[in-house]
PDB file of C-alpha atoms and ligand atoms in Angstrom:
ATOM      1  CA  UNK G 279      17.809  59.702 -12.732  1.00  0.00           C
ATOM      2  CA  UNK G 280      16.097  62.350 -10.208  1.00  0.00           C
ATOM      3  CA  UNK G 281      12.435  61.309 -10.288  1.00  0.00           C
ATOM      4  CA  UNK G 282       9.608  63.716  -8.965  1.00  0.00           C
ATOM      5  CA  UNK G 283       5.491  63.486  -8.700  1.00  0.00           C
ATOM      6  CA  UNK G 284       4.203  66.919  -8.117  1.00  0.00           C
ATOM      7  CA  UNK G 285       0.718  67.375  -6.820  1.00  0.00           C
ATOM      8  CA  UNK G 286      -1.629  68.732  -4.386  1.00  0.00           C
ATOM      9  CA  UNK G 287      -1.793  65.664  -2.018  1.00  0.00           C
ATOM     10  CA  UNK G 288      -4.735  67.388  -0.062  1.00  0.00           C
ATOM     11  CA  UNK G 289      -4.565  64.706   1.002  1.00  0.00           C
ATOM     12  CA  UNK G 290      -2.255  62.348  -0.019  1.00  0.00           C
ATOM     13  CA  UNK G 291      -3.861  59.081  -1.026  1.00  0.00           C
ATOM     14  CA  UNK G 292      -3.545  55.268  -2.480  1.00  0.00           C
ATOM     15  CA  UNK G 293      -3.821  56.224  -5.912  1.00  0.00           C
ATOM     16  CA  UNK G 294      -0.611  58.871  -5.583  1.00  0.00           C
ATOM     17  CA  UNK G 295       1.360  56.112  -3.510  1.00  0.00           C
ATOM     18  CA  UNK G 296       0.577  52.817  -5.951  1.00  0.00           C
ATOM     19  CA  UNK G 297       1.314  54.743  -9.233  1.00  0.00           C
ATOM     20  CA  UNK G 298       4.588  56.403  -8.076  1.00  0.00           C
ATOM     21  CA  UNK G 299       5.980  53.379  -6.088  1.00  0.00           C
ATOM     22  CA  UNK G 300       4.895  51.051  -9.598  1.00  0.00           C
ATOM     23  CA  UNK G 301       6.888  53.923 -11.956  1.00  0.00           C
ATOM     24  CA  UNK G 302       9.933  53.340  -9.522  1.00  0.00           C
ATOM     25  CA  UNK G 303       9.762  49.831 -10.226  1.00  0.00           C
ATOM     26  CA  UNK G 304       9.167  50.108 -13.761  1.00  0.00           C
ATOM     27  CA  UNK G 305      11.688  52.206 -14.725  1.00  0.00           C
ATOM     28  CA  UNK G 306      14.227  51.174 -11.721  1.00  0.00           C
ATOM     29  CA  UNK G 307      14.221  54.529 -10.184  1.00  0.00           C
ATOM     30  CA  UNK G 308      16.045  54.500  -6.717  1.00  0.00           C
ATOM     31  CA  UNK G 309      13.347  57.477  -5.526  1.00  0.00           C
ATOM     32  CA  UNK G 310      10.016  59.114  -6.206  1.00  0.00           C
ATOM     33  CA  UNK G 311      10.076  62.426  -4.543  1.00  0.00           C
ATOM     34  CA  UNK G 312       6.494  63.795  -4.057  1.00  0.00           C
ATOM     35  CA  UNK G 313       6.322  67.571  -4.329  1.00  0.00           C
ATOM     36  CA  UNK G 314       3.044  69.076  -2.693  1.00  0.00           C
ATOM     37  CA  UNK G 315       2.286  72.331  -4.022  1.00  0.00           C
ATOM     38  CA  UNK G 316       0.867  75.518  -2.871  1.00  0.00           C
ATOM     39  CA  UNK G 317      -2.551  75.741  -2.722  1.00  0.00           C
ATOM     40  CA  UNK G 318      -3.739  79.012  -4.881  1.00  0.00           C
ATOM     41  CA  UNK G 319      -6.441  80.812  -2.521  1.00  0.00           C
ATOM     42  CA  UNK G 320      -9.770  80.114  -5.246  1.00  0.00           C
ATOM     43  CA  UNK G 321      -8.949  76.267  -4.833  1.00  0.00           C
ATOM     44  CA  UNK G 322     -12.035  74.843  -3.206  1.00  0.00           C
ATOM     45  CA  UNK G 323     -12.927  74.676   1.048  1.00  0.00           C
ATOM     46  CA  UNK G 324     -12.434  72.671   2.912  1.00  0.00           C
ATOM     47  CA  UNK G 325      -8.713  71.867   3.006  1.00  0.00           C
ATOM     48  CA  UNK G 326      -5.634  70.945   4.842  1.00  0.00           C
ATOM     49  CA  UNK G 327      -2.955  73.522   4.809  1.00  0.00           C
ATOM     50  CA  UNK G 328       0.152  73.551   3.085  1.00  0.00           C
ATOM     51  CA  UNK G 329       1.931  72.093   6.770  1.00  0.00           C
ATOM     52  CA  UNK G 330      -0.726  69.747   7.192  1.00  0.00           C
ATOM     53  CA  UNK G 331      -0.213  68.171   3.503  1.00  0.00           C
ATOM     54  CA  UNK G 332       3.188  67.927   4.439  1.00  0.00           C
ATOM     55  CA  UNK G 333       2.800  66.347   7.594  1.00  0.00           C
ATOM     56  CA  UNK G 334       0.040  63.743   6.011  1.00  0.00           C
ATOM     57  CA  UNK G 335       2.620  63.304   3.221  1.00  0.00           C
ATOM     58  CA  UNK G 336       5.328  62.100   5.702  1.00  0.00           C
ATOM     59  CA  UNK G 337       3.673  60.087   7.495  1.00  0.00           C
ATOM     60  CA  UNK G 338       2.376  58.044   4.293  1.00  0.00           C
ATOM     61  CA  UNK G 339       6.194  57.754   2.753  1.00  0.00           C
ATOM     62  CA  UNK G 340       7.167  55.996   5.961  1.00  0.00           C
ATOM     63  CA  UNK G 341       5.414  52.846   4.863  1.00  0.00           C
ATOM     64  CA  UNK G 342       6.659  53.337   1.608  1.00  0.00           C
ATOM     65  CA  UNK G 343      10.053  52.808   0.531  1.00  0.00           C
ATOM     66  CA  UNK G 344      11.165  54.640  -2.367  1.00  0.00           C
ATOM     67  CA  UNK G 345       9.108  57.432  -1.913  1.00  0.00           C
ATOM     68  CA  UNK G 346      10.075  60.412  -0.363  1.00  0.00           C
ATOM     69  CA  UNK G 347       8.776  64.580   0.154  1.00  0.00           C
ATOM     70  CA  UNK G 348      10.331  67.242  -1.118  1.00  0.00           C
ATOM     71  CA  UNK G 349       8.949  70.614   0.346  1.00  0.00           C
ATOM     72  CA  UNK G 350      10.350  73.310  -1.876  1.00  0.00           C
ATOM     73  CA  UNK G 351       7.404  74.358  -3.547  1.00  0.00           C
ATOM     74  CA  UNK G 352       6.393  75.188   0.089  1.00  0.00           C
ATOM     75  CA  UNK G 353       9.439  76.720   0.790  1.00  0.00           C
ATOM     76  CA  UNK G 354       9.535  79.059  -1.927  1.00  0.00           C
ATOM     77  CA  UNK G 355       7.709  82.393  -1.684  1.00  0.00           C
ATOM     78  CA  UNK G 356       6.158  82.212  -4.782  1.00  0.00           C
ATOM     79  CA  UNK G 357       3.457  80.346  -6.278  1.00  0.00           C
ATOM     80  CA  UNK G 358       3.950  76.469  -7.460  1.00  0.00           C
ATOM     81  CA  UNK G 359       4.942  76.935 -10.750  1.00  0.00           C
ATOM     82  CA  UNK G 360       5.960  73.797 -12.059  1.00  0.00           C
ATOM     83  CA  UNK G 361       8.992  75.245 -14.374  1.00  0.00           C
ATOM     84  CA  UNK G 362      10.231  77.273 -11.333  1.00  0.00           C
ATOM     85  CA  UNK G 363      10.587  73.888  -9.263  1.00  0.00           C
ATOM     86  CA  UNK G 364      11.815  72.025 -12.183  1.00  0.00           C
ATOM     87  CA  UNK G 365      14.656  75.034 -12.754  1.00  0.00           C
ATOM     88  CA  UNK G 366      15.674  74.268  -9.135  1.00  0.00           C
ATOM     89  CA  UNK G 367      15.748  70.518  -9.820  1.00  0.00           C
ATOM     90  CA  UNK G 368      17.990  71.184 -12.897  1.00  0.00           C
ATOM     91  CA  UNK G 369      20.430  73.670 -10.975  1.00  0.00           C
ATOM     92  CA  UNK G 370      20.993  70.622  -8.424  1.00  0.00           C
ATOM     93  CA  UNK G 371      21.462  68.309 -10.996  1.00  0.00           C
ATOM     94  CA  UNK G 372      23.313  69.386 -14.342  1.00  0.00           C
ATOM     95  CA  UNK G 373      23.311  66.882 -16.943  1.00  0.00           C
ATOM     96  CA  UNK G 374      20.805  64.356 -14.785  1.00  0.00           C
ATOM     97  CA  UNK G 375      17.502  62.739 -16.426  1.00  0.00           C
ATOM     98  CA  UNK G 376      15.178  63.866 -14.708  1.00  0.00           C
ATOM     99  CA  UNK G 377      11.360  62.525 -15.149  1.00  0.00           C
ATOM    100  CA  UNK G 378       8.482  64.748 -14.043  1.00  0.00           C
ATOM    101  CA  UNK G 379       5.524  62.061 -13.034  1.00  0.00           C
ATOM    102  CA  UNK G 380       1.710  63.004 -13.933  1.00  0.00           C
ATOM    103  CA  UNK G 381      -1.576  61.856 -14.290  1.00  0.00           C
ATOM    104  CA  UNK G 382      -3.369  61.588 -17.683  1.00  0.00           C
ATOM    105  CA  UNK G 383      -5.859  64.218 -16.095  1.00  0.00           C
ATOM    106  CA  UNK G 384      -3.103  66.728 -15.126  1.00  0.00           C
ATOM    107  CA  UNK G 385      -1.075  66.051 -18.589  1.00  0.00           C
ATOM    108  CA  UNK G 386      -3.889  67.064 -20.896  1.00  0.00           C
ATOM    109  CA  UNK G 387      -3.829  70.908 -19.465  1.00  0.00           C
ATOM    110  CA  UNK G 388       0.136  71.363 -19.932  1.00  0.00           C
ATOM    111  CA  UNK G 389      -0.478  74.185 -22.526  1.00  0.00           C
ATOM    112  CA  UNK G 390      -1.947  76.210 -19.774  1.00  0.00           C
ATOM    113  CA  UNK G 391       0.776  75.770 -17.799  1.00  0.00           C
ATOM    114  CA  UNK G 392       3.660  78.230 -17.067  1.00  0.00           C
ATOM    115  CA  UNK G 393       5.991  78.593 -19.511  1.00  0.00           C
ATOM    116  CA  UNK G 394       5.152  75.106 -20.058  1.00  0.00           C
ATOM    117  CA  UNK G 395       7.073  74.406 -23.623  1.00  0.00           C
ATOM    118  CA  UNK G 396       9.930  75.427 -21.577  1.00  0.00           C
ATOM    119  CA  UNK G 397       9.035  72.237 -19.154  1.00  0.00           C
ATOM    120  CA  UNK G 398      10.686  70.074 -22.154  1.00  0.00           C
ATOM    121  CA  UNK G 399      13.984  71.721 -21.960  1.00  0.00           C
ATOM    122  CA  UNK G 400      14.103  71.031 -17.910  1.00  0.00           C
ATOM    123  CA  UNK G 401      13.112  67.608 -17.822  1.00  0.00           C
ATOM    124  CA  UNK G 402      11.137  64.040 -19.429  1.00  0.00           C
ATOM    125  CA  UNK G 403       7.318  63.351 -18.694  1.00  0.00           C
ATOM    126  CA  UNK G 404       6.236  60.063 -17.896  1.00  0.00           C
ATOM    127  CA  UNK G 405       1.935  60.072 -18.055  1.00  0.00           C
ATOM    128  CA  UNK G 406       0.259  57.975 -15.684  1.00  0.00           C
ATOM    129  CA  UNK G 407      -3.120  56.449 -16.851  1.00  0.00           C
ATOM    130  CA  UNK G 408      -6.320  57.363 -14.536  1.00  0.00           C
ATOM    131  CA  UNK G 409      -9.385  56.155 -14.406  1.00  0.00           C
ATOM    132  CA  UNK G 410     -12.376  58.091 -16.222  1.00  0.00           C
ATOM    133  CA  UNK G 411      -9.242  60.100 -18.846  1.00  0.00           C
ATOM    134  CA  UNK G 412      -8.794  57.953 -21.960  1.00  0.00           C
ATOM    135  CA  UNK G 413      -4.841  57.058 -22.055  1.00  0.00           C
ATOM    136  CA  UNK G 414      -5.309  57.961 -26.304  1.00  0.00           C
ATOM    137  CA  UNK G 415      -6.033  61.475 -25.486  1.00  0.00           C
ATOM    138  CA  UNK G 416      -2.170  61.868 -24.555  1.00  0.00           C
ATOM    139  CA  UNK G 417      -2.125  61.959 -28.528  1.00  0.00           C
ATOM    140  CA  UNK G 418      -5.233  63.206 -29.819  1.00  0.00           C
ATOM    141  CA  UNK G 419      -5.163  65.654 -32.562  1.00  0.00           C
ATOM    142  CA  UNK G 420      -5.203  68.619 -30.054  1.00  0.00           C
ATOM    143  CA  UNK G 421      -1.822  67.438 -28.886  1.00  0.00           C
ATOM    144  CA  UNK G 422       0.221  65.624 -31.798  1.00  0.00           C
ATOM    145  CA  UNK G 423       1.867  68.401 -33.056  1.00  0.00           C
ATOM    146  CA  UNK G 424       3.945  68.721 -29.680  1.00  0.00           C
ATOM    147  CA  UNK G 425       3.636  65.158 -28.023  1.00  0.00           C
ATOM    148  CA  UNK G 426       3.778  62.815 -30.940  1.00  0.00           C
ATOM    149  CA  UNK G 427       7.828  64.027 -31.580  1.00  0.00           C
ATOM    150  CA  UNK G 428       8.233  63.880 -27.902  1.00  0.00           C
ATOM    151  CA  UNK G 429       7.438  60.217 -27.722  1.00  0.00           C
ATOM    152  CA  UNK G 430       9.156  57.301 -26.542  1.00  0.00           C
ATOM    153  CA  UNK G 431       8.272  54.141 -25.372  1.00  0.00           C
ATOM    154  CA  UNK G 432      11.547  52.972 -25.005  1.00  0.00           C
ATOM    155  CA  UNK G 433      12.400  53.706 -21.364  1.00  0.00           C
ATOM    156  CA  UNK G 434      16.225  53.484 -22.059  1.00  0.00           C
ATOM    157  CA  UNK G 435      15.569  56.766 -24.174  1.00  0.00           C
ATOM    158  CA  UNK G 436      14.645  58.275 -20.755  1.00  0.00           C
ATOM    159  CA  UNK G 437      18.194  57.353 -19.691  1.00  0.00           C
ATOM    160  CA  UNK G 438      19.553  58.961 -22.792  1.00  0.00           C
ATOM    161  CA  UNK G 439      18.721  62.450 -22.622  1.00  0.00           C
ATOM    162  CA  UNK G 440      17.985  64.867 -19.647  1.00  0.00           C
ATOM    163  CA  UNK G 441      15.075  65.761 -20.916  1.00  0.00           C
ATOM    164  CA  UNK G 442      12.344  66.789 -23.852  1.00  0.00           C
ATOM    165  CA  UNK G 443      10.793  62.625 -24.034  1.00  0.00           C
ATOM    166  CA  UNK G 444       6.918  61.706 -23.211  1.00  0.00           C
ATOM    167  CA  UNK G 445       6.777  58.350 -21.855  1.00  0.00           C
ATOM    168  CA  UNK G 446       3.335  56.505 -21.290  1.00  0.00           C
ATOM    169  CA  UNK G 447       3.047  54.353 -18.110  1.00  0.00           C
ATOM    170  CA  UNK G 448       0.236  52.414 -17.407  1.00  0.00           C
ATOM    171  CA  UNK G 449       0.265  50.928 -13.981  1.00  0.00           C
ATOM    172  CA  UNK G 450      -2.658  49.196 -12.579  1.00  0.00           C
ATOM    173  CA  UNK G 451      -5.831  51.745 -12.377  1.00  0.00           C
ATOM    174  CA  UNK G 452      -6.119  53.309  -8.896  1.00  0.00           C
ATOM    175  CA  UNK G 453      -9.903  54.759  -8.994  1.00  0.00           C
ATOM    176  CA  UNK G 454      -9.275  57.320  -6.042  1.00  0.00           C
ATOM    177  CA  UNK G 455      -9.081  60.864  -6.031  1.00  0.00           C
ATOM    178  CA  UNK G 456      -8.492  63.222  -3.472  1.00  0.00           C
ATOM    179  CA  UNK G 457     -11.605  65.457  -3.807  1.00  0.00           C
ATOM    180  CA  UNK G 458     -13.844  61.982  -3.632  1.00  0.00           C
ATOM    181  CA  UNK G 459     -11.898  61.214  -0.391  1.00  0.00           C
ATOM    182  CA  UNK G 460     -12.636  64.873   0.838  1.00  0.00           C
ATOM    183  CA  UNK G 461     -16.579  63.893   0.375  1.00  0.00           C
ATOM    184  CA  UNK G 462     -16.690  60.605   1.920  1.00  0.00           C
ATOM    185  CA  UNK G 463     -15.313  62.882   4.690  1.00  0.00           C
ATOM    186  CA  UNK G 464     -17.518  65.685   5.041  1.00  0.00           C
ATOM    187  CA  UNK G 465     -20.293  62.979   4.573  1.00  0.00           C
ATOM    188  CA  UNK G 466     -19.103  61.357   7.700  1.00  0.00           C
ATOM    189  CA  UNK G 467     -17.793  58.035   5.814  1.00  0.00           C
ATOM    190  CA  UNK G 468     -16.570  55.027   8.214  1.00  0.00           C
ATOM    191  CA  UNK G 469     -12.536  54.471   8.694  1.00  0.00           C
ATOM    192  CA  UNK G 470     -13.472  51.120   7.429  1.00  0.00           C
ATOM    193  CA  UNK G 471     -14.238  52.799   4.186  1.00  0.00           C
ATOM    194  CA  UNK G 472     -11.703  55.473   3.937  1.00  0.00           C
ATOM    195  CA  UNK G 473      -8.825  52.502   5.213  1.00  0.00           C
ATOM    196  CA  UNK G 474      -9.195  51.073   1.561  1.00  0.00           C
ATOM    197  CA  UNK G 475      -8.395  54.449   0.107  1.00  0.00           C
ATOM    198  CA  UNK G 476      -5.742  56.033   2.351  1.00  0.00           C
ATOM    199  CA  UNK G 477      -2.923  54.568   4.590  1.00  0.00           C
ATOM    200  CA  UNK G 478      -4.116  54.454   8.526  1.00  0.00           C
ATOM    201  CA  UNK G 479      -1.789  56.776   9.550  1.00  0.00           C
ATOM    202  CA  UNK G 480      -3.200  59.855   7.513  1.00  0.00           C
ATOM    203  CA  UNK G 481      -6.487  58.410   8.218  1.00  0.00           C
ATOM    204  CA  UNK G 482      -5.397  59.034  12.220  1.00  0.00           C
ATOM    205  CA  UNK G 483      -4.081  62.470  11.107  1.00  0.00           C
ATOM    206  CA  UNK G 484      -7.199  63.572   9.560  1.00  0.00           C
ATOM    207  CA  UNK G 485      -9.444  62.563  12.749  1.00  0.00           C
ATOM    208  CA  UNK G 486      -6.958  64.206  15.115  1.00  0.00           C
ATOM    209  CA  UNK G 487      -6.670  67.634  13.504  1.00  0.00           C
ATOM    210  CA  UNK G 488     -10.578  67.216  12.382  1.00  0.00           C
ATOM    211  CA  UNK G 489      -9.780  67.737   8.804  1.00  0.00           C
ATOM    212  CA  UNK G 490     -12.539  68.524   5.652  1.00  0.00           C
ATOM    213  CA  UNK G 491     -15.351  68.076   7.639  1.00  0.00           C
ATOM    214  CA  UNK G 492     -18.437  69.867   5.934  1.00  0.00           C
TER     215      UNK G 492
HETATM  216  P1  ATP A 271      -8.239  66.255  -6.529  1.00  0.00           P
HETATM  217  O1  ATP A 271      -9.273  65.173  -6.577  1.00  0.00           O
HETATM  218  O2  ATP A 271      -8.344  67.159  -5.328  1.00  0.00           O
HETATM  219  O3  ATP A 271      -8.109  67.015  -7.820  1.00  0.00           O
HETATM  220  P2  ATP A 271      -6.135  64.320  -7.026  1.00  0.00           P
HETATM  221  O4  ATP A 271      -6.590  63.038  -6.410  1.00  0.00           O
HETATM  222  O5  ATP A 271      -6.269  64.473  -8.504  1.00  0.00           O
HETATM  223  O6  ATP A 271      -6.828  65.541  -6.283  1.00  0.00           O
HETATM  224  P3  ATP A 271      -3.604  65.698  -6.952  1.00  0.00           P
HETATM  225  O7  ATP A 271      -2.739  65.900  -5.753  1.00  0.00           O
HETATM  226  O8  ATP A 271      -4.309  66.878  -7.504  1.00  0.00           O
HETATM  227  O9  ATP A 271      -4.661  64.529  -6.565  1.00  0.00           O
HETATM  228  O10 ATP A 271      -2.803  64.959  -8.102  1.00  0.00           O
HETATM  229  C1  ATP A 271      -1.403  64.999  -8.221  1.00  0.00           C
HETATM  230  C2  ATP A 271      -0.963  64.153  -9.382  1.00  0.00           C
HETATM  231  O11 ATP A 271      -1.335  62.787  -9.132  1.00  0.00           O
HETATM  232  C3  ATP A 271      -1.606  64.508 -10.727  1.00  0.00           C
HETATM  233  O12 ATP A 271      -0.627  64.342 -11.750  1.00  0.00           O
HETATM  234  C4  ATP A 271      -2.707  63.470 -10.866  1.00  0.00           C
HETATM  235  O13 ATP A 271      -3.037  63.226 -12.219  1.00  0.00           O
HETATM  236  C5  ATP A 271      -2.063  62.267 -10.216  1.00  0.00           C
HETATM  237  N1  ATP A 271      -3.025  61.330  -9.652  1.00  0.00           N
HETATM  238  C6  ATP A 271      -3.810  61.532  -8.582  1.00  0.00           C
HETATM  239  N2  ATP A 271      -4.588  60.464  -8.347  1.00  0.00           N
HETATM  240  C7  ATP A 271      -4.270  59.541  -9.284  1.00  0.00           C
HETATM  241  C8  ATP A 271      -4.760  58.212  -9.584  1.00  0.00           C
HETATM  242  N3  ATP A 271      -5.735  57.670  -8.851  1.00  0.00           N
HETATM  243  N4  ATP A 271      -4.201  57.554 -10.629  1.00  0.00           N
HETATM  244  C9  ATP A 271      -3.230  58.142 -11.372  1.00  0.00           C
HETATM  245  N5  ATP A 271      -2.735  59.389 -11.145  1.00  0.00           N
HETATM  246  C10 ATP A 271      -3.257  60.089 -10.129  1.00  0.00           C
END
């Protein structure tokens, strides 16, 4: 199974690394790739840029094994269009499961995503409980007529198919978010504080290259 957790990582925090390395135990997953995406240009400022994502995302998957970076969306000249990355994926890997990870938060907009009934044909979904986004939601009347069919809780199903499930995962609650880390940042918040949020080494990153400050 090819495994992937696509975000913005700006930057790359607890919350990303507990629920992806939990899903790899879970559902015995030899890797989590994380997948930072390009930023479009109205997304809010301050922010790192694409490299400096990537280079905060590296240094947090050292300490993690299981968890590794996967810089197409970077590489690509186009803009981070999930289908587009999960089309690459698929070329690579004929035949493979493969499970796109994502938070409860980021699940409940699929419909405005690209192509995004398309996204079923390419690969499973496995939704990731948040704090402050009801889990139920996932199946709420505005989404039953496309998720309930789609849904599995049998994880072996994941194994069965290459794609089209939605899988539920709840993993312990990780009440971070990036844009709260952001301002604790710009608000001048203590590396005691920000050390229970982010791993030490990104924390170093962000003080050397004076990142989101106000
Ligand atoms: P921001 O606060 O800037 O919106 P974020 O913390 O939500 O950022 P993203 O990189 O935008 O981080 O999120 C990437 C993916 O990780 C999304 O699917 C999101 O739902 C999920 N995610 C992020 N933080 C958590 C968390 N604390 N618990 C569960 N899922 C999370």
């Amino acid at each position: 199974m090819i495994a992937a957790f696509g975000g913005t990582f700006d930057p790359v925090h607890f919350g990303h690394l507990r629920v992806a390395a939990d899903t790899a135990h879970a559902l015995r997953l030899p890797e989590v790739r994380l997948i930072p995406a390009q930023t479009p240009v109205h997304r809010g400022a301050p922010g790192a840029s694409a490299a400096q994502r990537l280079a905060m995302l590296h240094l947090a998957v050292a300490d993690w094994p299981g968890l590794t970076v996967d810089a197409r969306e970077l590489e690509r000249d186009t803009p981070s269009y999930t289908v587009l990355t999960l089309e690459s994926l698929r070329a690579e890997h004929p035949g493979t499961p493969i499970l796109w990870l994502i938070g409860i938060d980021a699940f409940l907009g699929l419909p405005t995503w690209r192509d995004w009934t398309r996204l079923f044909d390419l690969a499973h979904f496995v939704v990731l409980n948040r704090p402050g986004t009801p889990m139920a939601q996932a199946l709420d009347a505005r989404r039953a007529a496309w998720a309930l069919p789609r849904l599995t809780q049998r994880a072996d199903d994941l194994r069965r198919a290459p794609a089209g499930r939605i899988h539920l995962h709840t993993v312990a609650p990780q009440p971070v978010s990036a844009s709260a880390i952001r301002g604790r940042l710009a608000a001048g918040a203590s590396d005691d504080e920000l050390r229970q949020l982010l791993p030490p080494s990104v924390l170093a990153y962000i003080r050397s290259n004076r990142l989101y400050l106000a």
